[in-house]
Coordinates of C-alpha atoms in Angstrom, one line a residue:
M1 CA 0.0 0.0 0.0
S2 CA 1.2 3.5 -0.8
E3 CA 2.0 5.8 2.1
I4 CA 3.8 9.1 2.7
A5 CA 7.6 9.1 3.1
S6 CA 10.0 12.1 3.3
M7 CA 13.6 13.0 3.3
L8 CA 14.9 16.1 5.0
V9 CA 18.0 18.2 4.6
T10 CA 17.8 20.9 7.3
H11 CA 19.8 23.1 9.6
R12 CA 19.7 20.3 12.1
T13 CA 21.9 18.0 10.0
A14 CA 23.6 20.2 7.4
S15 CA 25.3 23.5 6.9
I16 CA 23.8 26.3 4.8
D17 CA 26.2 25.4 2.0
E18 CA 25.2 21.8 2.1
I19 CA 21.5 22.7 2.0
E20 CA 22.1 24.9 -1.0
R21 CA 24.0 22.1 -2.8
A22 CA 21.5 19.3 -1.9
W23 CA 19.0 19.9 -4.6
H24 CA 19.5 21.8 -7.8
G25 CA 16.9 24.0 -9.5
D26 CA 13.7 25.7 -8.3
V27 CA 10.8 23.9 -6.7
E28 CA 9.0 23.3 -10.0
T29 CA 12.0 21.6 -11.5
I30 CA 12.5 19.4 -8.4
L31 CA 8.8 18.4 -8.4
K32 CA 8.9 17.5 -12.1
W33 CA 12.1 15.4 -11.6
V34 CA 10.7 13.5 -8.5
M35 CA 7.4 12.8 -10.2
S36 CA 9.2 11.3 -13.2
Q37 CA 10.6 8.5 -11.0
D38 CA 9.0 5.1 -11.0
R39 CA 6.4 4.4 -8.3
V40 CA 6.0 8.0 -7.2
E41 CA 2.2 8.8 -7.1
E42 CA 2.4 12.2 -5.4
C43 CA 5.1 14.6 -4.3
A44 CA 5.7 18.0 -2.7
V45 CA 8.8 20.0 -1.9
L46 CA 9.5 22.4 0.9
K47 CA 12.5 24.6 0.0
T48 CA 13.7 27.5 2.2
C49 CA 17.0 28.9 3.2
N50 CA 17.2 26.5 6.1
R51 CA 15.7 23.3 4.7
V52 CA 14.9 21.2 1.6
E53 CA 12.3 18.5 2.3
V54 CA 10.9 16.1 -0.3
Y55 CA 7.6 14.3 0.4
V56 CA 6.3 11.4 -1.8
V57 CA 3.5 9.0 -1.8
A58 CA 4.7 5.6 -3.1
P59 CA 4.9 2.0 -2.2
R60 CA 8.1 1.6 -0.1
G61 CA 8.5 5.3 -0.2
E62 CA 11.7 5.4 1.9
K63 CA 13.4 3.1 -0.6
V64 CA 12.2 5.4 -3.4
L65 CA 13.7 8.4 -1.7
F66 CA 16.9 6.7 -0.8
D67 CA 17.4 5.9 -4.5
L68 CA 16.5 9.5 -5.4
A69 CA 19.2 10.8 -3.0
K70 CA 21.8 8.5 -4.6
K71 CA 20.8 9.8 -8.1
A72 CA 21.1 13.4 -6.9
R73 CA 24.4 12.6 -5.1
V74 CA 23.2 13.9 -1.8
S75 CA 25.1 12.4 1.1
S76 CA 23.0 10.3 3.4
R77 CA 25.0 11.8 6.2
I78 CA 22.9 15.0 6.0
I79 CA 19.5 13.4 5.2
D80 CA 16.8 12.3 7.7
F81 CA 14.5 9.7 6.1
H82 CA 11.0 9.5 7.6
D83 CA 8.3 6.9 7.2
H84 CA 4.5 7.7 7.1
D85 CA 3.9 8.4 10.8
E86 CA 7.2 10.2 11.2
S87 CA 6.5 12.4 8.2
L88 CA 3.1 13.4 9.6
L89 CA 4.5 14.2 13.0
H90 CA 7.3 16.3 11.5
L91 CA 4.9 18.3 9.3
L92 CA 2.8 19.2 12.4
R93 CA 5.9 20.1 14.4
L94 CA 7.3 22.1 11.4
A95 CA 4.0 24.1 10.9
S96 CA 3.9 24.8 14.7
G97 CA 7.4 26.3 14.7
L98 CA 9.1 23.6 16.8
E99 CA 11.5 22.6 14.0
S100 CA 12.6 26.1 13.1
M101 CA 15.9 27.7 13.9
I102 CA 13.9 30.2 16.0
I103 CA 11.3 28.2 17.9
G104 CA 7.8 29.4 17.2
E105 CA 8.6 31.6 14.2
D106 CA 5.7 32.4 11.9
Q107 CA 7.4 32.5 8.6
I108 CA 7.4 28.8 8.0
L109 CA 3.6 28.7 8.0
G110 CA 3.4 31.1 5.1
Q111 CA 6.2 29.2 3.3
M112 CA 4.3 25.9 3.7
K113 CA 1.1 27.5 2.2
E114 CA 3.0 28.9 -0.8
L115 CA 5.0 25.7 -1.5
T116 CA 1.8 23.5 -1.2
Q117 CA 0.1 25.8 -3.7
I118 CA 3.0 25.4 -6.1
A119 CA 2.8 21.6 -5.9
M120 CA -1.0 21.6 -6.3
K121 CA -0.7 23.9 -9.3
A122 CA 1.9 21.6 -10.8
G123 CA -0.5 18.7 -10.3
T124 CA 1.9 16.6 -8.2
T125 CA -0.3 16.3 -5.1
G126 CA -3.4 14.2 -4.4
W127 CA -5.6 13.4 -1.4
M128 CA -2.7 11.9 0.7
L129 CA -0.4 14.9 0.7
E130 CA -3.0 17.5 0.5
T131 CA -4.7 16.1 3.6
A132 CA -1.4 16.1 5.5
F133 CA -0.4 19.7 4.5
K134 CA -3.9 21.0 5.1
K135 CA -3.9 19.5 8.6
A136 CA -0.4 20.9 9.3
I137 CA -1.3 24.4 8.3
Q138 CA -4.5 24.2 10.4
V139 CA -2.5 23.0 13.4
G140 CA 0.0 25.8 12.9
K141 CA -2.7 28.3 13.1
R142 CA -4.3 26.7 16.1
V143 CA -1.0 26.6 18.0
R144 CA -0.4 30.3 17.4
K145 CA -4.0 31.1 18.4
E146 CA -4.0 29.1 21.6
T147 CA -0.4 29.5 22.8
R148 CA 2.3 32.2 23.0
I149 CA 4.9 30.2 21.2
N150 CA 5.5 33.0 18.6
E151 CA 5.6 35.9 21.1
R152 CA 8.8 37.7 22.0
S153 CA 12.2 37.2 20.2
V154 CA 14.4 34.3 21.1
S155 CA 17.6 34.9 19.0
V156 CA 20.1 37.5 19.6
G157 CA 19.4 38.8 16.1
S158 CA 15.7 39.2 16.6
A159 CA 16.3 40.6 20.1
A160 CA 18.4 43.3 18.5
V161 CA 15.5 44.3 16.4
D162 CA 13.2 44.4 19.5
L163 CA 15.8 46.5 21.3
A164 CA 15.9 49.0 18.4
E165 CA 12.1 49.2 18.4
E166 CA 12.0 49.7 22.2
I167 CA 14.6 52.5 22.1
L168 CA 13.1 54.4 19.1
G169 CA 9.5 53.6 20.0
D170 CA 8.7 52.6 16.5
L171 CA 10.7 51.4 13.5
K172 CA 8.0 52.3 11.0
G173 CA 9.6 54.3 8.1
K174 CA 13.1 54.0 9.4
S175 CA 16.1 53.4 7.2
V176 CA 18.0 50.3 8.5
L177 CA 21.5 49.0 7.5
V178 CA 22.4 45.4 8.3
I179 CA 26.1 44.6 8.2
G180 CA 26.6 40.9 7.6
A181 CA 24.7 38.6 5.3
G182 CA 25.3 35.3 7.2
E183 CA 22.8 33.4 9.3
T184 CA 22.4 36.1 12.0
G185 CA 22.2 38.8 9.4
E186 CA 19.3 37.0 7.7
L187 CA 17.5 36.5 11.0
I188 CA 17.9 40.3 11.7
S189 CA 16.7 41.2 8.2
R190 CA 13.6 39.0 8.3
A191 CA 12.7 40.3 11.8
L192 CA 12.9 43.8 10.5
L193 CA 10.5 43.2 7.6
S194 CA 7.6 42.7 10.1
R195 CA 8.2 46.2 11.6
E196 CA 7.2 48.2 8.5
I197 CA 10.6 49.8 8.1
G198 CA 11.1 52.4 5.4
S199 CA 14.1 50.7 3.7
L200 CA 16.4 47.8 4.2
A201 CA 20.0 47.7 3.0
V202 CA 22.4 44.8 3.5
T203 CA 26.2 45.0 3.1
N204 CA 28.8 42.2 3.3
R205 CA 32.4 41.8 2.3
T206 CA 31.3 39.2 -0.2
L207 CA 28.8 41.2 -2.3
S208 CA 27.1 38.2 -3.8
S209 CA 26.0 37.1 -0.3
A210 CA 24.5 40.5 0.3
V211 CA 22.8 40.5 -3.1
C212 CA 21.3 37.0 -2.4
L213 CA 19.8 38.0 0.9
A214 CA 18.6 41.5 -0.2
E215 CA 16.9 40.1 -3.3
S216 CA 15.1 37.4 -1.3
L217 CA 13.7 40.1 1.0
G218 CA 13.1 43.0 -1.3
G219 CA 16.0 45.0 0.1
E220 CA 19.1 46.7 -1.4
A221 CA 22.6 45.2 -1.5
V222 CA 25.3 47.7 -0.7
P223 CA 29.0 47.1 -1.7
F224 CA 31.1 47.0 1.5
D225 CA 33.2 49.9 0.3
D226 CA 30.1 52.0 0.0
M227 CA 29.1 51.4 3.7
P228 CA 30.3 54.8 5.0
R229 CA 28.0 56.6 2.5
R230 CA 25.0 54.5 3.7
L231 CA 25.9 55.1 7.3
H232 CA 25.3 58.8 6.7
T233 CA 21.6 58.2 5.8
A234 CA 20.7 55.3 8.1
D235 CA 18.6 55.6 11.2
V236 CA 19.6 52.2 12.6
V237 CA 22.7 50.1 12.0
I238 CA 22.8 46.5 13.2
S239 CA 26.1 44.7 12.7
A240 CA 26.7 41.0 12.9
T241 CA 29.8 39.9 11.0
S242 CA 32.4 37.3 11.9
A243 CA 35.3 39.7 11.3
P244 CA 38.2 39.3 13.8
H245 CA 38.6 43.0 14.1
Y246 CA 36.7 46.3 14.1
I247 CA 35.0 47.1 10.8
L248 CA 33.6 50.5 12.1
L249 CA 36.0 52.9 13.8
K250 CA 35.2 56.1 15.7
S251 CA 36.4 58.1 12.7
D252 CA 34.0 56.3 10.4
I253 CA 31.1 57.2 12.7
E254 CA 32.2 60.8 13.0
M255 CA 32.3 61.1 9.3
A256 CA 28.8 59.6 9.0
M257 CA 27.4 62.0 11.6
A258 CA 28.8 65.1 9.9
D259 CA 26.1 67.4 8.6
R260 CA 23.2 65.4 10.0
S261 CA 20.8 66.4 12.7
N262 CA 19.0 63.1 13.4
K263 CA 20.5 60.5 15.8
L264 CA 22.0 57.2 14.9
L265 CA 21.3 54.0 16.7
I266 CA 24.0 51.3 16.4
I267 CA 23.6 47.8 17.8
D268 CA 26.7 45.6 17.6
I269 CA 25.9 41.9 18.2
A270 CA 29.1 40.5 16.8
N271 CA 31.6 38.5 18.9
P272 CA 34.3 39.8 18.7
R273 CA 32.8 43.3 18.3
D274 CA 32.4 45.0 15.0
V275 CA 32.3 48.6 16.3
D276 CA 34.9 50.4 18.2
Q277 CA 33.4 51.3 21.6
A278 CA 34.9 54.8 21.3
A279 CA 32.1 55.4 18.7
A280 CA 29.7 55.9 21.6
E281 CA 31.5 59.2 22.4
V282 CA 30.4 60.6 19.0
S283 CA 27.5 63.1 19.5
G284 CA 24.1 61.8 18.4
V285 CA 25.2 58.2 18.4
Q286 CA 23.7 55.6 20.7
L287 CA 25.8 52.3 20.8
H288 CA 24.7 49.0 22.2
N289 CA 26.4 45.6 22.1
I290 CA 25.5 42.0 22.7
D291 CA 25.6 42.3 26.5
S292 CA 22.5 44.4 26.2
L293 CA 20.6 41.6 24.6
K294 CA 21.7 38.4 26.4
N295 CA 19.1 38.7 29.2
I296 CA 16.3 39.6 26.8
S297 CA 17.0 36.6 24.6
R298 CA 17.4 34.2 27.5
E299 CA 14.1 35.2 29.2
N300 CA 12.2 35.1 25.9
M301 CA 13.6 31.6 25.1
M302 CA 12.5 30.3 28.5
Q303 CA 9.0 31.6 27.9
R304 CA 8.7 30.0 24.4
M305 CA 10.1 26.7 25.8
A306 CA 7.4 26.7 28.4
E307 CA 4.8 27.3 25.7
A308 CA 6.3 24.4 23.7
T309 CA 4.9 21.9 26.2
R310 CA 1.4 23.0 25.4
V311 CA 2.2 23.0 21.7
E312 CA 3.3 19.3 22.0
E313 CA 0.0 18.5 23.6
I314 CA -1.9 20.1 20.7
I315 CA 0.2 18.2 18.2
T316 CA -0.4 14.9 19.9
E317 CA -4.1 15.5 19.9
E318 CA -4.2 16.6 16.2
L319 CA -1.9 13.8 15.1
Q320 CA -4.2 11.2 16.5
L321 CA -7.1 12.8 14.5
L322 CA -5.0 12.9 11.3
R323 CA -3.9 9.2 11.7
A324 CA -7.5 8.2 12.2
K325 CA -8.5 10.0 9.0
Y326 CA -5.9 8.0 7.0
K327 CA -7.1 4.8 8.6
R328 CA -10.7 5.6 7.7
K329 CA -9.6 6.2 4.2
E330 CA -7.8 2.9 4.1
A331 CA -10.9 1.2 5.3
E332 CA -13.1 3.1 2.8
E333 CA -10.9 2.0 -0.1
L334 CA -11.1 -1.6 1.1
L335 CA -14.8 -1.4 1.5
A336 CA -15.2 0.1 -1.9
R337 CA -13.5 -3.0 -3.4
L338 CA -15.7 -5.2 -1.2
Y339 CA -18.9 -3.4 -2.3
S340 CA -17.8 -3.4 -5.9
Q341 CA -17.3 -7.2 -5.8
A342 CA -20.7 -7.6 -4.1
E343 CA -22.3 -5.4 -6.7
L344 CA -21.0 -7.6 -9.5
I345 CA -22.2 -10.8 -7.9
K346 CA -25.6 -9.2 -7.2
D347 CA -26.0 -8.1 -10.8
Q348 CA -25.1 -11.5 -12.1
E349 CA -27.6 -13.3 -9.8
V350 CA -30.4 -10.8 -10.6
R351 CA -29.9 -11.3 -14.3
K352 CA -30.0 -15.1 -13.8
A353 CA -33.2 -14.8 -11.8
M354 CA -34.8 -12.5 -14.3
N355 CA -33.9 -14.9 -17.2
K356 CA -35.4 -17.9 -15.3
L357 CA -38.6 -15.9 -14.5
S358 CA -38.8 -14.5 -18.0
A359 CA -38.9 -18.0 -19.5
R360 CA -42.2 -18.7 -17.6
H361 CA -43.7 -15.2 -17.2
T362 CA -43.5 -11.8 -18.7
L363 CA -41.6 -9.5 -16.3
G364 CA -42.7 -5.9 -16.3
E365 CA -40.7 -2.9 -15.2
I366 CA -42.2 -3.0 -11.7
E367 CA -41.2 -6.6 -11.2
Q368 CA -37.7 -6.0 -12.4
Q369 CA -37.3 -3.0 -10.1
V370 CA -38.5 -5.0 -7.1
L371 CA -35.9 -7.6 -7.8
C372 CA -33.1 -5.0 -8.1
D373 CA -34.2 -3.1 -5.0
M374 CA -34.5 -6.3 -3.0
S375 CA -31.0 -7.6 -4.0
R376 CA -29.4 -4.2 -3.3
S377 CA -31.1 -4.1 0.1
I378 CA -29.9 -7.6 1.0
V379 CA -26.3 -6.7 0.1
N380 CA -26.4 -3.5 2.1
K381 CA -27.9 -5.1 5.2
I382 CA -25.4 -8.0 5.1
L383 CA -22.4 -5.7 4.8
S384 CA -23.7 -3.0 7.2
E385 CA -22.3 -4.4 10.5
P386 CA -19.0 -5.6 8.9
T387 CA -18.6 -2.0 7.5
K388 CA -18.9 -0.5 11.0
S389 CA -16.5 -3.0 12.5
L390 CA -14.0 -2.5 9.7
K391 CA -14.0 1.3 10.1
S392 CA -13.6 1.0 13.8
A393 CA -10.7 -1.5 13.4
A394 CA -9.0 0.8 11.0
E395 CA -9.2 3.7 13.4
R396 CA -7.7 1.5 16.1
G397 CA -4.9 0.5 13.7
D398 CA -6.0 -3.1 13.8
L399 CA -4.6 -4.2 10.5
E400 CA -5.2 -7.9 11.2
I401 CA -9.0 -7.5 10.6
L402 CA -8.3 -5.6 7.4
K403 CA -6.0 -8.4 6.2
S404 CA -8.5 -11.0 7.2
L405 CA -11.2 -9.3 5.2
C406 CA -8.9 -9.4 2.1
E407 CA -8.3 -13.1 2.6
L408 CA -11.9 -14.0 3.3
F409 CA -13.4 -12.2 0.3
R410 CA -10.3 -12.7 -2.0
L411 CA -10.0 -9.0 -2.7
E412 CA -7.3 -8.4 -5.3
E413 CA -5.3 -5.6 -3.8
K414 CA -3.6 -6.5 -0.5
I415 CA -3.0 -3.9 2.2

């Protein structure tokens, strides 16, 4: 029987470079390639900056995915393979924010919706995957409605944005420069977008990294050498590079503050520091470093972790309902084959009876209808109780009863 299987390359097992190299092409290209493989009946792909996840519906789906990984030359070292139940649990946890780099973050829910729509539009999904993703999105919404898992920042990067908002009162319309396009720089930039800032600029020593991040978020990539010019017009600067030395000296800040009346807020969350502490002496400049954020981030993480317990309870409850739905579907498909077989036998026997009666009497439409109705009623009544028992057994996960039914009635497709 075909079930859902998945293979995951995520931030938990792989570096960003390994994730980027894992699967080539856009989502549509990957979908088309996966669907072209033997035995794959449905497929969907979740591809973000922190994960590439491939879901299929197929007989022996994990084996199908293992073969796909070999063809794509993706190392099994960085892949997690999940069977049907593991895939369902992962999807619900993912939509709820428990599998994200930042626990409880909201962005993954929108990404799941978008990527599910892409798969549906491409015609690569069916009832199995659509049911799973629909339930996952529903659970993600419920979690955020009934818990506070997505409240307050939990990373140093997002805490820096919260601090900037707290100091300035509002980031709406502000010009923000993010220095550093690595993982932390990305988290900062994404957190800024929800604050309705006026403009976002990203700079990095490797310009291509800045371009990649800026384009994905609708911001502007600034060459590193042009950073002093952008400092002059920025309202907020958040720096998070891995440089072993200062990248902003007091003289750089003095030059940026020349001929401007508005203040400049600088938040340096690099370790070692990116900004010379002497820059705090420049008039109009307010400088904060990572020490200002540690307590904020730690307290917020503890709050989210406490909420995670309630999230797990919701997931357990909803997963049970989802599994029951698949089991009912399994029973319904088996019953459909049983009723189809019974219908063929009924029709054959009714025709025999009508032929025998027609040899002795003329059968009118009323008599023929009575025979048809009676035979249909007999079939339905005989199968009524077995139908209830089978559905109940399926929901309990009692596969022995389903197998026994196949053997007793010699149904062609085995479960």
